[in-house]
Structures are given as C-alpha cells and as structure tokens.
XYZ file of C-alpha atoms in Angstrom:
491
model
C 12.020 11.464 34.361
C 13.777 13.424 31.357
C 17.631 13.058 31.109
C 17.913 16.451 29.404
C 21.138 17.813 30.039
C 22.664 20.530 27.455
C 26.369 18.944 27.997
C 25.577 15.338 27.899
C 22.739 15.509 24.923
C 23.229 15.926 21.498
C 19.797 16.194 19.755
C 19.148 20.138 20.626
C 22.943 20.739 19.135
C 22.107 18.484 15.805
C 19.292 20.514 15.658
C 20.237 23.658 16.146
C 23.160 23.006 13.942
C 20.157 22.304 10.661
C 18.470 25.141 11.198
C 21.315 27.598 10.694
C 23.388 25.461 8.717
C 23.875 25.469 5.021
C 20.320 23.854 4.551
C 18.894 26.336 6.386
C 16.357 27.495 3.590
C 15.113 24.470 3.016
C 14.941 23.665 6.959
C 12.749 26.785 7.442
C 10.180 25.449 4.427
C 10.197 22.404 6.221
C 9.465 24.249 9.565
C 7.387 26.702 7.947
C 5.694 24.892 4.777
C 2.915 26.238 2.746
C -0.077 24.060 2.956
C 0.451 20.248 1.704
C -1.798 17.435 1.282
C 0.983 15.054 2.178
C 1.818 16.545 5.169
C -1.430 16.416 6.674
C -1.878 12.529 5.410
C 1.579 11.413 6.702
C 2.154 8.952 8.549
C 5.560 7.312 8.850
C 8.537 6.418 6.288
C 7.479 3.107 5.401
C 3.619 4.307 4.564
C 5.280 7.121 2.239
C 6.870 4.345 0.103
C 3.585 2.858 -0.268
C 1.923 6.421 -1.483
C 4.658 7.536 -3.385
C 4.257 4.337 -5.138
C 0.837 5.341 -5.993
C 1.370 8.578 -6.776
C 4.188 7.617 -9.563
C 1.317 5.124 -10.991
C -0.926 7.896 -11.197
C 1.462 9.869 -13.181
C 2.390 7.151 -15.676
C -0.998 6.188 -16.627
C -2.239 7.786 -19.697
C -6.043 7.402 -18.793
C -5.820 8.968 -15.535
C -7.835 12.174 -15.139
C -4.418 14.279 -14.542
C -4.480 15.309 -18.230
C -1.071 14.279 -19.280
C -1.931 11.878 -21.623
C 1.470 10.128 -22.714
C 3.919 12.874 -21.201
C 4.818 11.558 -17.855
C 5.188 8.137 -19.255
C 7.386 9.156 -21.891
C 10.085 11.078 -20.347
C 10.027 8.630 -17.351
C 10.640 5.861 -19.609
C 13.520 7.955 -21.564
C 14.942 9.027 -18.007
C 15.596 5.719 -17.286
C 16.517 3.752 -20.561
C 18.211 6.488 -22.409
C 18.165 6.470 -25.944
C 16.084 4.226 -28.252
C 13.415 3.951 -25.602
C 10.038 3.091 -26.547
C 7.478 4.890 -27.222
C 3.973 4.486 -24.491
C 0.755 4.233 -26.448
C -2.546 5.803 -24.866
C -3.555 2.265 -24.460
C -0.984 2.135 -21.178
C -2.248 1.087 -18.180
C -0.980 0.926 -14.844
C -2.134 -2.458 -12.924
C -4.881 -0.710 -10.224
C -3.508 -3.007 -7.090
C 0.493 -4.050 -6.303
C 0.443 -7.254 -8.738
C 2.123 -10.271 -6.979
C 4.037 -7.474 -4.628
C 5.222 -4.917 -7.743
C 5.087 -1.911 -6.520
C 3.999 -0.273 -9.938
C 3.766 -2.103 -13.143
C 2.809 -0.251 -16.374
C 1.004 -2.414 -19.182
C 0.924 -1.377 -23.074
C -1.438 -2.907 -25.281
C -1.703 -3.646 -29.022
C -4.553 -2.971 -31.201
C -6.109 -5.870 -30.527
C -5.502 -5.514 -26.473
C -2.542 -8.043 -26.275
C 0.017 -6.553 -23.660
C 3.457 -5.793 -25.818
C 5.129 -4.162 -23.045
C 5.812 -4.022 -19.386
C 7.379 -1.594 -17.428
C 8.099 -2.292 -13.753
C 9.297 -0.801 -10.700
C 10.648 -1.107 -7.523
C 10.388 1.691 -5.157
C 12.326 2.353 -2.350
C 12.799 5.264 -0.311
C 13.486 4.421 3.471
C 15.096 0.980 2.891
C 17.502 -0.873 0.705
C 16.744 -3.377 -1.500
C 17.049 -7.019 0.693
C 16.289 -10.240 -0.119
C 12.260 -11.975 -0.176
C 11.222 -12.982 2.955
C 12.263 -15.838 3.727
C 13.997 -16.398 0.857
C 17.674 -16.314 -0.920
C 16.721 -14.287 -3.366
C 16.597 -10.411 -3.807
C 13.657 -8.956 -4.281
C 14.463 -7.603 -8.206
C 15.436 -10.604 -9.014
C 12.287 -12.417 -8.054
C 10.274 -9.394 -9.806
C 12.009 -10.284 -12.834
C 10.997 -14.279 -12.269
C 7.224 -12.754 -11.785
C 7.017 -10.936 -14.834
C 8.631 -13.626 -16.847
C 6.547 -16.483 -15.834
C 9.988 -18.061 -14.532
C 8.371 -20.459 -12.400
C 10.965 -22.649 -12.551
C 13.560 -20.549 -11.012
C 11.075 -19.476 -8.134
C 10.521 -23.006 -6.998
C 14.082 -23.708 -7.309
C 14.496 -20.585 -4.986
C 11.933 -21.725 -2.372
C 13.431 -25.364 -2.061
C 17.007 -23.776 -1.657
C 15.873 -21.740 1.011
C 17.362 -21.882 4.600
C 15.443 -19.886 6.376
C 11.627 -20.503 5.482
C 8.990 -22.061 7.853
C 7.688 -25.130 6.561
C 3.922 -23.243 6.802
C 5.406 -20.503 4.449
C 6.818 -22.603 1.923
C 4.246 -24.524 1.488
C 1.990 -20.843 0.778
C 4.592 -19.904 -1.483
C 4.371 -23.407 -3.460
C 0.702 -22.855 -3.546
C 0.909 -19.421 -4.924
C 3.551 -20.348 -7.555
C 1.360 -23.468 -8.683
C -1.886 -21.089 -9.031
C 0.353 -18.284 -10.878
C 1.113 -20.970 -13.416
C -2.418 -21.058 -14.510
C -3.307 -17.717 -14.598
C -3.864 -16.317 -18.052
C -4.128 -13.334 -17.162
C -0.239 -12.687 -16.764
C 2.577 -11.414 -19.111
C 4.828 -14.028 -19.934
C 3.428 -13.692 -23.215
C 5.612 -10.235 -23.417
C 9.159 -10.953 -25.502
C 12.273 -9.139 -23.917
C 12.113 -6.374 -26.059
C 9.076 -5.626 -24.486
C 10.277 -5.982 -20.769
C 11.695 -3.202 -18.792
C 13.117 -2.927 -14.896
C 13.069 0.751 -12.965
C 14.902 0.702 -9.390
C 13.263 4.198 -8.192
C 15.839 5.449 -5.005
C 16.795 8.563 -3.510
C 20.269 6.861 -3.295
C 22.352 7.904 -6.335
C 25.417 5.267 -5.281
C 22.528 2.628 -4.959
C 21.680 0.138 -7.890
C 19.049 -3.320 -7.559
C 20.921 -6.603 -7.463
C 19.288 -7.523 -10.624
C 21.631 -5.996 -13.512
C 18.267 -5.783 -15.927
C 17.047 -2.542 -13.410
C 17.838 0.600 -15.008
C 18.556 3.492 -11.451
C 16.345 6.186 -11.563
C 16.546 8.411 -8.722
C 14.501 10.982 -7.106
C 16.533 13.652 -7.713
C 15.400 12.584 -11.358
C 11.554 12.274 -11.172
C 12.375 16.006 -9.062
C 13.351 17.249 -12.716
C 10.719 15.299 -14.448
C 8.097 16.626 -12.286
C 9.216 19.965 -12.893
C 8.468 19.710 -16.744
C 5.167 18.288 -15.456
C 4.613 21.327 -13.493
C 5.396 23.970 -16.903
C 2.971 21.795 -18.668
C 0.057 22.234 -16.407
C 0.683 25.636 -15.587
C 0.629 26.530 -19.403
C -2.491 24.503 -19.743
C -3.922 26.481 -16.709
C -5.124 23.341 -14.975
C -4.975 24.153 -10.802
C -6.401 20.900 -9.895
C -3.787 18.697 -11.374
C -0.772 21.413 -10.763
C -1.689 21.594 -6.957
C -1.407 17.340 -6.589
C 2.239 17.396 -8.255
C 3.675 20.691 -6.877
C 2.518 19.332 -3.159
C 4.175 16.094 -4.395
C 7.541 17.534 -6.178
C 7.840 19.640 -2.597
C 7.509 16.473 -0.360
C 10.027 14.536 -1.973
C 12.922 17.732 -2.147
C 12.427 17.962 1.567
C 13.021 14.521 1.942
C 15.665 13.530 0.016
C 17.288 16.802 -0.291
C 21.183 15.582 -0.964
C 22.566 18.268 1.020
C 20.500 18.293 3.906
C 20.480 14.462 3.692
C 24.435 14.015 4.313
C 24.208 16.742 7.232
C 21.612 14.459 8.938
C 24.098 11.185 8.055
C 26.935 12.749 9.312
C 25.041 13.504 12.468
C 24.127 10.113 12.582
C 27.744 9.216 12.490
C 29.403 11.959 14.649
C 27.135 11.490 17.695
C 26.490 7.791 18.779
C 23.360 9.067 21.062
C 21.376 10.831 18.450
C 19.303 7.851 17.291
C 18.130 7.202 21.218
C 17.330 10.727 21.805
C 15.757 11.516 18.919
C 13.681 7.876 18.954
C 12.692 9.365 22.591
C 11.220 12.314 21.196
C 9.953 11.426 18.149
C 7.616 9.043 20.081
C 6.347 11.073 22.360
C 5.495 13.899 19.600
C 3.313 11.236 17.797
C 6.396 11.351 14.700
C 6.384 7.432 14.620
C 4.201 4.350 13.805
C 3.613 0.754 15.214
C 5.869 -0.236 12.148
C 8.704 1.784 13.571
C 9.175 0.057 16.476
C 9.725 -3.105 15.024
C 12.105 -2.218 12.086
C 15.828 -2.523 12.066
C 15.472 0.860 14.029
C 14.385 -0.813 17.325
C 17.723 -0.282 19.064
C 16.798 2.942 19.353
C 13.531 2.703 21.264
C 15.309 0.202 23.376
C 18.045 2.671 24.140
C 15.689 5.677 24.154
C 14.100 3.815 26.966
C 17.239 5.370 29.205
C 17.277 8.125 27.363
C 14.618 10.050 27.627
C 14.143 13.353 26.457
C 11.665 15.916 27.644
C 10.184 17.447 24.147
C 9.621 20.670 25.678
C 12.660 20.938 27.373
C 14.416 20.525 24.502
C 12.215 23.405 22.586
C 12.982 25.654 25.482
C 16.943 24.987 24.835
C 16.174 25.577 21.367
C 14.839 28.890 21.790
C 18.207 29.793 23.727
C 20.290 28.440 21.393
C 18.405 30.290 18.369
C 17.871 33.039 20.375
C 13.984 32.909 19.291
C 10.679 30.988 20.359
C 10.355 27.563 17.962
C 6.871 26.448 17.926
C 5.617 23.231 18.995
C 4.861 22.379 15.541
C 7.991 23.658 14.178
C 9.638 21.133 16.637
C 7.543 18.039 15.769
C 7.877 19.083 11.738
C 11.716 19.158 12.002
C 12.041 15.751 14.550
C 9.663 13.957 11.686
C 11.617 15.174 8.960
C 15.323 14.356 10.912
C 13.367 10.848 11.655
C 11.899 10.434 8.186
C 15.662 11.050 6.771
C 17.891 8.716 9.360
C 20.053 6.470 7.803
C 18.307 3.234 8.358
C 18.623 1.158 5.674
C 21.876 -0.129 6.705
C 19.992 -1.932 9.284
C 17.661 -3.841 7.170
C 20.726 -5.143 5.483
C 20.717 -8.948 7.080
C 24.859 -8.786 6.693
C 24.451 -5.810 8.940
C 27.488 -4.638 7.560
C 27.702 -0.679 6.218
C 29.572 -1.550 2.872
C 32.277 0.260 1.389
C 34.039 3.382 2.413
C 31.478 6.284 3.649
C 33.525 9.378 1.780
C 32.851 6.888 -1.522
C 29.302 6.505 -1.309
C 27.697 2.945 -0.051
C 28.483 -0.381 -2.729
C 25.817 -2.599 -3.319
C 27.217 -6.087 -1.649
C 27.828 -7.636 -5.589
C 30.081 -4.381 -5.823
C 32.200 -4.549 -2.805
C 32.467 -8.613 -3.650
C 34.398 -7.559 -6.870
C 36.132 -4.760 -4.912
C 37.299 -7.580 -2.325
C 38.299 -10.395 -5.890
C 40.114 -7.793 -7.614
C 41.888 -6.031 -5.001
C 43.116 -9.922 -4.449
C 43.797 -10.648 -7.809
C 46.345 -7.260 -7.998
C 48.001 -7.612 -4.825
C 48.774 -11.748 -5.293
C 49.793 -11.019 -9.015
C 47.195 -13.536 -10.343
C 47.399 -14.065 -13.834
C 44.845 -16.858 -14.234
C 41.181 -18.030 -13.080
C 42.772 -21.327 -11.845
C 45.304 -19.695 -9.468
C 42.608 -17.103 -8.548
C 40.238 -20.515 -7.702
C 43.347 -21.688 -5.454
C 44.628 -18.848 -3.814
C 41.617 -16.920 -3.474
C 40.071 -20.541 -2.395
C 42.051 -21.527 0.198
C 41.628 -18.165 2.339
C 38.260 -18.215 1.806
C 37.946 -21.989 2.066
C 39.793 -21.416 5.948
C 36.665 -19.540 6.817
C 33.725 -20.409 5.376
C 30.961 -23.253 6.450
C 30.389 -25.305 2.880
C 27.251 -27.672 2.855
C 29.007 -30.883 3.530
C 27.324 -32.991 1.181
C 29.705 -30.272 -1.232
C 33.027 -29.791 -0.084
C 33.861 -25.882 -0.824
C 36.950 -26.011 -2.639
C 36.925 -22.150 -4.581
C 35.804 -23.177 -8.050
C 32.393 -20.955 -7.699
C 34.080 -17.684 -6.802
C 34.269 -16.425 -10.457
C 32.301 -17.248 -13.545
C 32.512 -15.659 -17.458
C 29.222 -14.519 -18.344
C 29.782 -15.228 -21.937
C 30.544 -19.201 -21.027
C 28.678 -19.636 -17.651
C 25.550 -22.017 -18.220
C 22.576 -20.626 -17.355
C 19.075 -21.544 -17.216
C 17.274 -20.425 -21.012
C 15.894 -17.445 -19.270
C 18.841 -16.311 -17.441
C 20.938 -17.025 -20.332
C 19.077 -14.319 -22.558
C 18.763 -12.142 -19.340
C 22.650 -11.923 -18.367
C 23.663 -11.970 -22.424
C 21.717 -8.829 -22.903
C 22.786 -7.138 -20.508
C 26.414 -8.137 -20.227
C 27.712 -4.831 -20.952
C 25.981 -2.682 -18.555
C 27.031 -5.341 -15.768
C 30.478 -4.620 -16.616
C 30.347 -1.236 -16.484
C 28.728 -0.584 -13.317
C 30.819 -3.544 -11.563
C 33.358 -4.462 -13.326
C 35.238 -7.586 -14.462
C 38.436 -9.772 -13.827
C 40.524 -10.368 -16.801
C 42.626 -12.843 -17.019
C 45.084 -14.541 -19.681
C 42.601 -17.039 -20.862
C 41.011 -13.495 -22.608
C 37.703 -13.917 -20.900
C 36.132 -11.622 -18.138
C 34.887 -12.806 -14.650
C 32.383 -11.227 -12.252
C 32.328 -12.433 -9.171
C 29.762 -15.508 -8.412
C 29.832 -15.936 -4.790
C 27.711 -14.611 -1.245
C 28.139 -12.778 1.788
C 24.285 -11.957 2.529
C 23.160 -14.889 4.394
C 23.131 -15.948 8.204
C 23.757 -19.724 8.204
C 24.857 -22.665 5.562
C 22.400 -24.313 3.189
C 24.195 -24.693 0.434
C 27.725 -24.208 -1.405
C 28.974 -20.321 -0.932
C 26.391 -18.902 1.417
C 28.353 -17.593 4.177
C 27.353 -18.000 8.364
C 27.910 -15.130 10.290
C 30.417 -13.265 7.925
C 33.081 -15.118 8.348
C 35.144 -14.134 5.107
C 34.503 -10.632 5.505
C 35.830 -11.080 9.521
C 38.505 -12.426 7.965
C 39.694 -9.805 5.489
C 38.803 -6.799 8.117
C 41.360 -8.669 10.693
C 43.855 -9.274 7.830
C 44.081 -6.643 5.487
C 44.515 -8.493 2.779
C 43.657 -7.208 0.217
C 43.864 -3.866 1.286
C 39.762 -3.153 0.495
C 37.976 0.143 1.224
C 36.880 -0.082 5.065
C 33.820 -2.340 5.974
C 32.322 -1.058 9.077
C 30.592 -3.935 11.331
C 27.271 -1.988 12.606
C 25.765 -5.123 14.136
C-alpha cells in the first residue's frame, strides 16, 4: 500500500522544486536528453566509476584509435601537475586491465621499452576515498606502496591490521610474496618518474596520500572541451560523438549547482532518502550493489515508506501544471539517486567532517583543525606542553594498546626530523611543501613545524592512537574545547 500523501511527503516537492529551480535548464536536458550511449548502458553509480575509469584510459592512451595522439595525455598531465610537467611520448600506454586494483595507470617507455614513467589514478565519483579492505591503510597510500614495490610497508600494514580475517590475510600475504617476484612491475621507475592523480567531482576533497595531485571533474569538463574543438576541426564524427556523449554525462552529474540543491535537499528533509530509495527501486533506477552500500538505511526505511511512482507523477503534473512522462520521471529519480550525498556513509568514522557552509575536510584536515584550534586557545608555546596538555584530554578518552601505555607523545611529528622508512622519507621530503599548504602546520618555539600524526578512522584498538568508537571526537563535540567547526555525528 503507497503512503503518498502531498502534506506528509517530500519527494514530489524536492522535485518539483529542481525542475523550476535555478538548474532548471540543465534539469530539462536531463529530462529531455538528446540521444546518449551512456544513458542507454547505465546502470548504477558504482558501475559508472568503473566506465568512467575506462573511458579516461581511453583518452590518455596515445595508441588508441581516437586520433589524439599525445593531446589528451598532455594537458591532463599539465592539469594536474602544473608547471614543469612532463612531456608523454607516443610510446604511452595505458595498462589494458585495473593493475593490482589501479583504476588507470599510464606507462611511458624509453627507446629501448624500459618504463620511465608512471602516471596513476584513483577515480572516484560516488564515494570517498576509505581505507583497503580490511586494512589500516587508505587506499592512495597503498597505491603508492604498489607502484613503488614497497613491499615492506604493505606487510607491515597487513600484520598491523585489526580488522582482517585470518583467511584474508593470509591471501593478501600470498599476493604480496608473488608481487615481489614479478618482473614485470615498475619499481624500476625513479621518483621523478612517478606521478599520483585523485580524479573527484569534489573540489573540497583531496586523497590521504599528500603525493596525489586533485583533479576534478569540473576539470577533465574543460579538458574535454578542447578535445571536442580538436575533433570537430579534424572533422572526425566517430571520435567527437564518444566524448561529447561523455563530456554531457559527467555535467549532468556533477553539475555544482544542481549538485548542492540536491545536498541541501538531502539535509532539509530527513525523509527524502526513504522515499526516493522507494521509488527509485521500483522504477528499476538501482542495482544489487545499492542495496548493500552505506545507503541501505534507506531501503530499510523505504520499506515503511512506500511511494506509489505514479502517484507521485500524477502530483507532479499538478504541481507543474503539465503531464511529466514516465521516462521523464525515472530519468530525473536516477539522476537525484545517482547525485545523493552518500559518501559520507562509506566513511567508517561515520562522522560528516567539518562545517557544511565550508565545504567537507578530509579527516587529516579537521585533525589539524582540532591540534591547532587547541594549541591557540591553551596558549601553547611548545611541542612538549602541546604532548601534555593536548595528551592528557585525549589520553582521558582514548583506548591505547596496553602493551603501550598512550601517554600523547605521537600526536605531532616535524616532517623534516620524523624518521621514516627510506621510501617514505623521500616521499614526505618531496612533498613537504604542498602538505603544508593544503593542511597546514603547528609552529612552535623550537622553529620547527608539526602536522598532526595521530587517528580518528578506526572502530576498535590495535595499536597506539587508533581510536574505538570516536571517543576523542565525543569528547570535543560535548566540550567545546577547542571551539572547532561543527562535526555532525550521522551514524
């Protein structure tokens, strides 16, 4: 039986409200699109990451048969590393399958065919970045391990881990031992020759590794379009037809504009996720995958909350005062579905960080939000009476391994005097300044700079600073001390 009621449900307002809002002309493409090969072949958010993936790999190859030789590669390249980026020989190629889980990883060659540089990238379009299954360890991070042939640092990972099945460690051992003796790899390619892409429609979002340079969609939007001048002046349909019904996918989708109308939806009407999960599976909009993402409170609640699709068109055509189309309906529920904020679930903190009229922090960001704030309010002047004021608050909440009493010395560290592993060492060095830029840094009187070296990610204790159930940040959100921007618990 269908709950529809116009006073009680919100999804025929919300959707009324986008399609004579300020997006409007962008809702009625969407409604109303010309033909397009990736609407006909979509199927679901998380499947789109996977295709866009490929489609990007297309583009950066040089021996693909889309005629752009170099071009794409190129300006991608100098998109994301800015000046002094390297040049990409015609000898490029990008690896045919995902290698070891990357989603796209370009390979230049020498003369001789000896790889001299790698280019790889994470994509992400419905989801954050979180950390590898199982694992402690964020995803870029361990991407960077891969391409290095850090093997050392990967096993080191899978024996700290806390929450890994015996079964899956033991695969992950295996696959570490065989990756050492494979040939085949990169680890012959010097840093100079390494470079990280995070690929997001998110333009407050950056990877947790500092070596991954943003570039966001709203970027490869403007890249495509010099694509699309260069095809059309070579007269090439073929090839202009595959990007245009590309560069017009991802507008739609992560359209700034429309996509903060949809988020503040999201936020203004508790309901809409239920009644538009309701809907959306009974129009066919969503997958098996779906249903068991961090979205699956809202089948649950959809389950008494069900919504009648064509009741709701036929309050739509009252409330726009003309007939929508069953099509037009599904189109626009796939799109609102497509575009709901649902990252924030995958994060396993399942915390929203930061202030939502600032833009969402990356957790490393609001940790050096939460140590300066402290240091400025306290008057600290020094890391040692950061280490035991800042310690002892923290020390009150958090669950230390015993076997290493938690007494505040890891909150901070210098990168210029912090020992690192040889690979790390060159790693954070290089990119020191960047860090600091994005992030920031403590100074103190000593003259050095801190970042913060600490965790709030995890769900239970396994070692020295990984936090159970979120007890610091409990803390400081009963407290208010320091006075941070507002973390909102969404668990």
């Amino acid at each position: 039986m269908s709950s529809f009621n116009q006073d009680d449900t919100v999804i025929a307002r919300v959707l009324a409200d986008l399609i004579t809002g300020d997006s409007s002309r962008l809702v009625g493409e969407i409604l109303r699109p010309v033909p397009n090969f990736w609407d006909i072949v979509d199927y679901g958010a998380s499947a789109g990451e996977t295709r866009y993936s490929k489609m990007v790999g297309w583009l950066l190859d040089p021996q693909e048969d889309h005629g752009l030789g170099t071009f794409f590669a190129s300006r991608f390249v100098q998109t994301a590393l800015g000046e002094g980026a390297p040049e990409i020989s015609e000898r490029a190629r990008v690896h045919p399958r995902e290698w070891r889980n990357i989603d796209v990883l370009l390979v230049d060659y020498d003369e001789e065919g000896m790889p001299v540089r790698t280019l790889v990238i994470e994509n992400k379009t419905d989801t954050s970045e979180h950390t590898r299954s199982g694992l402690l360890t964020a995803q870029t991070t361990w991407y960077n391990w891969v391409i290095r042939g850090d093997f050392e640092s990967m096993e080191q990972s899978v024996a700290s881990a806390t929450d890994l099945e015996p079964a899956q460690a033991a695969r992950l051992r295996k696959q570490i031992r065989s990756w050492k003796t494979d040939t085949g790899d990169y680890r012959g390619v010097d840093d100079a020759g390494r470079h990280f892409v995070y690929l997001t429609p998110r333009h407050d979002e950056h990877a947790e590794d500092p070596e991954f340079r943003t570039v966001t969609y709203e970027q490869l939007e403007q890249l495509l379009d010099e694509v699309l001048q260069l095809l059309t002046d070579r007269r090439d349909p073929d090839a202009t037809k595959i990007v245009l019904d590309f560069r017009r996918t991802i507008h739609r989708r992560f359209d700034r504009r429309l996509g903060e109308q949809i988020t503040h939806a999201f936020d203004e009407y508790p309901d809409l996720g239920a009644e538009l999960a309701s809907v959306a599976q009974q129009m066919g909009v969503v997958n098996a995958e779906d249903t068991r993402s961090g979205d699956k409170q809202y089948f649950k609640a959809a389950r008494t909350k069900k919504i009648d699709p064509e009741e709701l068109r036929a309050h739509l055509d009252q409330e726009l005062g003309r007939p929508i189309t069953e099509i037009e309906l599904r189109r626009l529920v796939a799109h609102v579905w497509q575009s709901r904020p649902s990252s924030f679930a995958n994060d396993t903190s399942k915390f929203h960080w930061g202030d939502k009229r600032n833009g969402r922090f990356s957790k490393t960001e609001m940790l050096q939000k939460i140590a300066q704030a402290f240091v400025v309010e306290h008057g600290i002047t020094s890391i040692g009476e950061f280490e035991e004021k800042f310690g002892a608050v923290v020390g009150t909440v958090i669950l230390p391994d015993p076997a290493n009493p938690y007494d505040g010395t890891a909150l901070l560290y210098d990168p210029d005097h912090h020992p690192y592993s040889a690979s790390d060492a060159k790693r954070y060095k290089r990119t020191e300044i960047d860090m600091r830029e994005r992030i920031g840094a403590i100074t103190f009187d000593d003259g050095k700079r801190y970042r913060v070296h600490w965790n709030l990610g995890h769900r239970r204790p396994g070692r020295v600073g990984v936090i159970a159930h979120l007890p610091v940040i409990r803390h400081f959100q009963q407290t208010g001390d320091p006075q941070i921007y507002p973390i909102e618990d969404a668990s």
